[in-house]
PDB file of C-alpha atoms in Angstrom:
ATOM      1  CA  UNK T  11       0.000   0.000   0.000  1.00  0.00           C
ATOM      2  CA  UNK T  12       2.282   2.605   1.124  1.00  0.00           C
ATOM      3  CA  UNK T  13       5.242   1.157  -1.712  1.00  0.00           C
ATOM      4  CA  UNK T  14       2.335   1.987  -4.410  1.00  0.00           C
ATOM      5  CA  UNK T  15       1.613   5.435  -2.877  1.00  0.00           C
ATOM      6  CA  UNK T  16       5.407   5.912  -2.872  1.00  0.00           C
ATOM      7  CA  UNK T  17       5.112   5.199  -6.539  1.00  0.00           C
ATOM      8  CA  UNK T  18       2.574   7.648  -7.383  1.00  0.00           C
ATOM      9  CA  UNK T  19       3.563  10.167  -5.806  1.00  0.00           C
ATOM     10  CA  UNK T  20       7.077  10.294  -6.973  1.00  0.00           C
ATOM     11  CA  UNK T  21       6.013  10.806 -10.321  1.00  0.00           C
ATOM     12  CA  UNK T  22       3.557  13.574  -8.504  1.00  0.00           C
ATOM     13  CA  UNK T  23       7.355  15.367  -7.931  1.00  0.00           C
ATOM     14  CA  UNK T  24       8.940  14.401 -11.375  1.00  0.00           C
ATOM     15  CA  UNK T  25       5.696  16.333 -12.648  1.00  0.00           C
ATOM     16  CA  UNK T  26       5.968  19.163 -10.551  1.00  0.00           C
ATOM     17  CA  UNK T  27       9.554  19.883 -10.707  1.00  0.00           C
ATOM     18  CA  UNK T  28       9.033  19.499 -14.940  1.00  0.00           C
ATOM     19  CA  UNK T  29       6.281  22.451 -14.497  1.00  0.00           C
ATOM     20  CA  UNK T  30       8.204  23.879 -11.672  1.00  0.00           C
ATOM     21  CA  UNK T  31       4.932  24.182  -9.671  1.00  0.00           C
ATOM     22  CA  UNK T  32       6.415  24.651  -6.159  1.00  0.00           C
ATOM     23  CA  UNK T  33       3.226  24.484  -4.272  1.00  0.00           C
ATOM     24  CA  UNK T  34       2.326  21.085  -5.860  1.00  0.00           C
ATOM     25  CA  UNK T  35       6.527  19.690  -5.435  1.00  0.00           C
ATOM     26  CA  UNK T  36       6.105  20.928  -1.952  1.00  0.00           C
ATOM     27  CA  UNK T  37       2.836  19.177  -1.506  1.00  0.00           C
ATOM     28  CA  UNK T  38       4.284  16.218  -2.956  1.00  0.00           C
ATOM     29  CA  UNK T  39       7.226  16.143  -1.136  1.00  0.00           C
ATOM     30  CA  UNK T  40       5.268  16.206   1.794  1.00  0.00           C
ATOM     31  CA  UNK T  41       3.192  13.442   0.645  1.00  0.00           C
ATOM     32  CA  UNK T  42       6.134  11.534  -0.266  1.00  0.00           C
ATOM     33  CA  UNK T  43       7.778  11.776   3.172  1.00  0.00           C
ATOM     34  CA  UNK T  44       4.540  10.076   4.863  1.00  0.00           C
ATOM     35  CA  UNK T  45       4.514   6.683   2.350  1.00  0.00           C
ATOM     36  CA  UNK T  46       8.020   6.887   2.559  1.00  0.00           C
ATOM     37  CA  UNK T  47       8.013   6.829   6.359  1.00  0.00           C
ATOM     38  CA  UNK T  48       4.967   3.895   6.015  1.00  0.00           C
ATOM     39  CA  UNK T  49       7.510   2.155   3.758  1.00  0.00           C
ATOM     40  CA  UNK T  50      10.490   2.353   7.189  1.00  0.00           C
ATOM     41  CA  UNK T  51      12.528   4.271   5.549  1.00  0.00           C
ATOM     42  CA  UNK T  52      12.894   6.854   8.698  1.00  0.00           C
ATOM     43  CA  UNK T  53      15.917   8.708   7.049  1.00  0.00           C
ATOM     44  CA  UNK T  54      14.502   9.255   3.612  1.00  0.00           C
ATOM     45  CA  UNK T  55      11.592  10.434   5.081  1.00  0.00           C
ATOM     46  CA  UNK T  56      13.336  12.938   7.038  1.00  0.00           C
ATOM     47  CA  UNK T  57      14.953  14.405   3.705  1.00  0.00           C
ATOM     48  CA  UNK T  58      12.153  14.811   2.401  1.00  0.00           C
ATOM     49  CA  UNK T  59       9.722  16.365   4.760  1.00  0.00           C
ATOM     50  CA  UNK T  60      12.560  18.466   5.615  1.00  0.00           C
ATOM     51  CA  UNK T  61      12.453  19.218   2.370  1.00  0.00           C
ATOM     52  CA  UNK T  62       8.907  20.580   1.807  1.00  0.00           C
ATOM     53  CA  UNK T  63       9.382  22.455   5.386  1.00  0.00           C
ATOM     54  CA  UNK T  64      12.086  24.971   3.015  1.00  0.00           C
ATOM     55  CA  UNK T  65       9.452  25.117  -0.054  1.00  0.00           C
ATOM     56  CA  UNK T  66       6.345  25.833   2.008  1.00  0.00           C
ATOM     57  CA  UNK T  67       8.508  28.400   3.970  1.00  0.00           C
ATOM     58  CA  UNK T  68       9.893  29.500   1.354  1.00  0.00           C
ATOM     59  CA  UNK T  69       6.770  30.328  -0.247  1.00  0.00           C
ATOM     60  CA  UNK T  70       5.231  32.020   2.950  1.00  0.00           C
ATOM     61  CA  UNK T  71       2.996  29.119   3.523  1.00  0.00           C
ATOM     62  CA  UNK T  72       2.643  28.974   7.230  1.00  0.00           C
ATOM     63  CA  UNK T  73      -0.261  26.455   6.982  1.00  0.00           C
ATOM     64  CA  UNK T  74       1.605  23.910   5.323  1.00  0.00           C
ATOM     65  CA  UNK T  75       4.745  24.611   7.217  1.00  0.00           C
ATOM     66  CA  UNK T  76       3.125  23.816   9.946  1.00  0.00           C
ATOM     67  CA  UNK T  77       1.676  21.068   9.003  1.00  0.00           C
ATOM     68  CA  UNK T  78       5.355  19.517   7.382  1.00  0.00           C
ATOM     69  CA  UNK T  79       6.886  20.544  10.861  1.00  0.00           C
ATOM     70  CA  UNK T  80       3.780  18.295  12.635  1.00  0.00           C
ATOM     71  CA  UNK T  81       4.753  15.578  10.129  1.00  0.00           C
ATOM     72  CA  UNK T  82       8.477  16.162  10.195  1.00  0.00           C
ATOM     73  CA  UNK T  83       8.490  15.593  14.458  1.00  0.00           C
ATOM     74  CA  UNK T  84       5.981  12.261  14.102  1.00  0.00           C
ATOM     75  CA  UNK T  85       9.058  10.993  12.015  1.00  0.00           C
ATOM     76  CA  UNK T  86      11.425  11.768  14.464  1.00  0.00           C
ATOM     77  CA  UNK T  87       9.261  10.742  17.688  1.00  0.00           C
ATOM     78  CA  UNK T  88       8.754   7.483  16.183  1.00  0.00           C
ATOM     79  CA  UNK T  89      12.311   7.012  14.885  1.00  0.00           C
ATOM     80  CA  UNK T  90      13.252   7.527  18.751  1.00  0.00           C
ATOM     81  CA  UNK T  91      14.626  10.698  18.438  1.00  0.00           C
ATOM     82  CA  UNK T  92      11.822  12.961  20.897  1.00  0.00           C
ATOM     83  CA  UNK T  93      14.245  15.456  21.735  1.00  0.00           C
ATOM     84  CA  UNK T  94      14.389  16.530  18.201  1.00  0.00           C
ATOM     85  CA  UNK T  95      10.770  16.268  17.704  1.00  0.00           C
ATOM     86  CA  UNK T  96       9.661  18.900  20.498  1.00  0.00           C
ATOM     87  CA  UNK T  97      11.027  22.115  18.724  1.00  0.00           C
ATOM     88  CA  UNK T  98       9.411  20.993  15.271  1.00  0.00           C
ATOM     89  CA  UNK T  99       6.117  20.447  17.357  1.00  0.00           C
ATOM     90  CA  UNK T 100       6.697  23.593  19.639  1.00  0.00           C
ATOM     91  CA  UNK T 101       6.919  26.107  16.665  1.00  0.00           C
ATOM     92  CA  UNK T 102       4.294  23.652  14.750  1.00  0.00           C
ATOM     93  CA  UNK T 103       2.188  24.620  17.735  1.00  0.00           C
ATOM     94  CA  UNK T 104       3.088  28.612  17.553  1.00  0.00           C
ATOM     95  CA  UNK T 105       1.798  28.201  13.998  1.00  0.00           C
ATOM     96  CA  UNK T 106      -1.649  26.383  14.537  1.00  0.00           C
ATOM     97  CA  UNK T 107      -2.365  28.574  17.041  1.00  0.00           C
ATOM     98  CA  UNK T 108      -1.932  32.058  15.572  1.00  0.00           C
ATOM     99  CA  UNK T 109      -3.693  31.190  12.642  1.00  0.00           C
ATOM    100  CA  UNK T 110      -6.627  29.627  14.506  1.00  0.00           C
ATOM    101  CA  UNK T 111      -5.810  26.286  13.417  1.00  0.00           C
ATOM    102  CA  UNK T 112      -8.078  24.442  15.837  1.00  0.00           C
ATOM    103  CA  UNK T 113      -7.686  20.878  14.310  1.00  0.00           C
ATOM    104  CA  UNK T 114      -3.794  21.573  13.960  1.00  0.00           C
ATOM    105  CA  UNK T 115      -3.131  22.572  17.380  1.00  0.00           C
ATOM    106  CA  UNK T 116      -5.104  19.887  18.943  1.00  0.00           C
ATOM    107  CA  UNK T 117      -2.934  17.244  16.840  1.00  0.00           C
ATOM    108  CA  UNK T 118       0.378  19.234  17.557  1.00  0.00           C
ATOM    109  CA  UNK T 119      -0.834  19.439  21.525  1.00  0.00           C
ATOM    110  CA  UNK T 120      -1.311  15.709  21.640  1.00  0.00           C
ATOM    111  CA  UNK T 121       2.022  15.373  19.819  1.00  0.00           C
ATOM    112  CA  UNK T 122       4.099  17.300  22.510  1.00  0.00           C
ATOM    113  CA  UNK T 123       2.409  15.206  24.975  1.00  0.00           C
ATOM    114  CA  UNK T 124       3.454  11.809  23.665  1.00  0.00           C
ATOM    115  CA  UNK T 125       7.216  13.649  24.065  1.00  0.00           C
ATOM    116  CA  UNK T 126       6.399  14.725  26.824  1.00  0.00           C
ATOM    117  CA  UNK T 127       5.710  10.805  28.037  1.00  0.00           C
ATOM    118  CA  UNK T 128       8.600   9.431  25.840  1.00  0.00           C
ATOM    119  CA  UNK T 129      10.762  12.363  28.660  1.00  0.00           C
ATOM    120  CA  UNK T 130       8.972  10.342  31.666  1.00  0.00           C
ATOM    121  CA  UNK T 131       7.099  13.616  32.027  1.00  0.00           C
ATOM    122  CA  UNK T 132       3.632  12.563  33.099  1.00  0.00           C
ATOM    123  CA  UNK T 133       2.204  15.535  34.935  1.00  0.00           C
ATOM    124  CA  UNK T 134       3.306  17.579  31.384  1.00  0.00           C
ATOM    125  CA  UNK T 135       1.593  14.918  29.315  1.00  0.00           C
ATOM    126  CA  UNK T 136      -1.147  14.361  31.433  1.00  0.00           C
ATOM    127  CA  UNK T 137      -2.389  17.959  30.681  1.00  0.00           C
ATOM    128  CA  UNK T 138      -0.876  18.404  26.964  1.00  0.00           C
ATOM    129  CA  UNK T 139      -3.653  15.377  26.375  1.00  0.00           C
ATOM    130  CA  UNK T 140      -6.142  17.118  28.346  1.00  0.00           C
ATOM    131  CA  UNK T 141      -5.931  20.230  25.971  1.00  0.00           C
ATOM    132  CA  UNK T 142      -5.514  18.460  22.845  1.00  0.00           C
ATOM    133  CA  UNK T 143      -8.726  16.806  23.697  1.00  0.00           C
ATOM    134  CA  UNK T 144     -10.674  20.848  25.135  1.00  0.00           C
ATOM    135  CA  UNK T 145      -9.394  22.171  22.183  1.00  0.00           C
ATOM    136  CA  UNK T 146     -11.004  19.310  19.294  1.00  0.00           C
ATOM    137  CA  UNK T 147     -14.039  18.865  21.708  1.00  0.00           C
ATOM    138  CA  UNK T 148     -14.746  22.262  21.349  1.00  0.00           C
ATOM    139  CA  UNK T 149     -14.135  22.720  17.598  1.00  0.00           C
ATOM    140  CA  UNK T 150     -15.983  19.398  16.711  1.00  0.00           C
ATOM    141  CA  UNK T 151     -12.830  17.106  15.723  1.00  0.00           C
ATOM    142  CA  UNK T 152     -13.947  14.538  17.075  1.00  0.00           C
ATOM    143  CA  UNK T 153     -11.312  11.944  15.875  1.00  0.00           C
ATOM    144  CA  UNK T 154      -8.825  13.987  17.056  1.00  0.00           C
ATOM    145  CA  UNK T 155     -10.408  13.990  20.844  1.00  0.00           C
ATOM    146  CA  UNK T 156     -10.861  10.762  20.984  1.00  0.00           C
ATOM    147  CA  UNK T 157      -7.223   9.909  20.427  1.00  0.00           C
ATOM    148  CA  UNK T 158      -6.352  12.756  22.890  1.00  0.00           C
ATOM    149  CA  UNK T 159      -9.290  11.053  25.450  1.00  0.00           C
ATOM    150  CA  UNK T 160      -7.837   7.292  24.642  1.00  0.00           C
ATOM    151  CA  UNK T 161      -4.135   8.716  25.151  1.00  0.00           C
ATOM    152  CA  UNK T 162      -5.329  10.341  28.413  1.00  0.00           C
ATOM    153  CA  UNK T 163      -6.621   7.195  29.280  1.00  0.00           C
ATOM    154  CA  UNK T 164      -3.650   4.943  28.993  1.00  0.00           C
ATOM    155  CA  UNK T 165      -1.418   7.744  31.085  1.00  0.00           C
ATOM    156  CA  UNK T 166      -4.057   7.572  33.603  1.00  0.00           C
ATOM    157  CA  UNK T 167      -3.973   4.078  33.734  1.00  0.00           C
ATOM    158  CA  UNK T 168      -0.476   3.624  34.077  1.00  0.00           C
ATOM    159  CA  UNK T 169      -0.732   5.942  37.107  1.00  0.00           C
ATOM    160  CA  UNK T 170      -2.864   4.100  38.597  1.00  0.00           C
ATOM    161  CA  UNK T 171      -6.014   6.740  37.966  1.00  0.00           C
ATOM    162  CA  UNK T 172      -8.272   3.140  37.436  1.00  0.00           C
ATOM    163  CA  UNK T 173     -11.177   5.469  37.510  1.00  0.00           C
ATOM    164  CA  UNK T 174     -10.441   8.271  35.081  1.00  0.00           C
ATOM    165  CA  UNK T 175      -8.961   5.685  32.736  1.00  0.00           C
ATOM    166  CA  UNK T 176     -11.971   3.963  32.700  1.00  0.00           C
ATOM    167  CA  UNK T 177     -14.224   6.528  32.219  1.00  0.00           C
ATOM    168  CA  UNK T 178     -11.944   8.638  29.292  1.00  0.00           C
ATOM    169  CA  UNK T 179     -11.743   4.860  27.349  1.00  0.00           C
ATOM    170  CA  UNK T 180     -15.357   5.257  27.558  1.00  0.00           C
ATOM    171  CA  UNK T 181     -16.028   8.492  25.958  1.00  0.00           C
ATOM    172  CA  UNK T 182     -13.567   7.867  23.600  1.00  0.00           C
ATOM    173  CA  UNK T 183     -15.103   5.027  22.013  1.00  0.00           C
ATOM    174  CA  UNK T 184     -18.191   6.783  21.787  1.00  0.00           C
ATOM    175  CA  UNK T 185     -16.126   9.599  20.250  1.00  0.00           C
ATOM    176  CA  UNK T 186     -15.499   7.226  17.999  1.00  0.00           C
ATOM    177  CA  UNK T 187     -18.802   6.167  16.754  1.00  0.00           C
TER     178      UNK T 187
END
């Protein structure tokens, strides 16, 4: 699956380089980094999200710098390398937020709190989940607080907060349906 998306969407950048369409390369790039990441190559993947990061910023595009920054630290977190993840999530999270990017810094919250865990952190977590989860509840993203509730859940848990756990598992499976 992610070896055929590979495919396509390295012609997607052969394309866009040939009509030197920056927004679409950049896009594509971007694209390119997440199959590529699905596919284990952490390394490649790096290059190349790190390479849409320049184009999008490059071209002023906050948004999408943002969201290659979000994508570029999930590549890093899950290669094992946190501490290099929290700045790309930390100005990911500057981003979201002062464009009103509701969905974006709900993800990017729940991001920096799985680094926060990864840094035995569990009070920081604890409530970088909590907000991740206010801030989709309140603008209607539901998938996105129900992995903030679930992750919540499993911290909680592993506390020993039996209770809480329970009841955040709860509501997010019904988030979830």
């Amino acid at each position: 699956e992610f070896d055929h998306a590979s495919g396509l969407l390295e012609e997607a950048v052969r394309l866009a380089e040939a009509a030197d369409d920056r927004e679409c390369l950049a896009t594509s790039l971007n694209d390119l980094g997440l199959a590529v990441k699905g596919c284990g190559d952490a390394e490649r993947a790096t290059a190349l999200l790190e390479r849409a990061l320049m184009l999008f910023r490059h071209m002023g595009n906050q948004a999408q710098a943002a969201r290659a920054l979000n994508n570029l630290g999930v590549n890093l977190l899950y290669g094992g390398d946190p501490a290099r993840a929290q700045p790309m999530f930390a100005e990911a999270l500057r981003v979201h937020r002062a464009l009103g990017d509701r969905p974006g810094t709900a993800a990017t919250l729940n991001n920096l709190a799985q680094v926060a865990q990864a840094a035995d952190e569990a009070e920081s977590a604890f409530a970088l989940y909590l907000e991740s989860y206010a801030v989709a509840r309140e603008a209607s993203v539901y998938p996105y607080a129900a992995i903030a509730r679930e992750n919540a859940a499993a911290l909680a848990r592993e506390r020993g907060d039996l209770r809480f756990a329970d009841e955040a598992y709860r509501e997010s499976l019904d988030l979830n349906l």
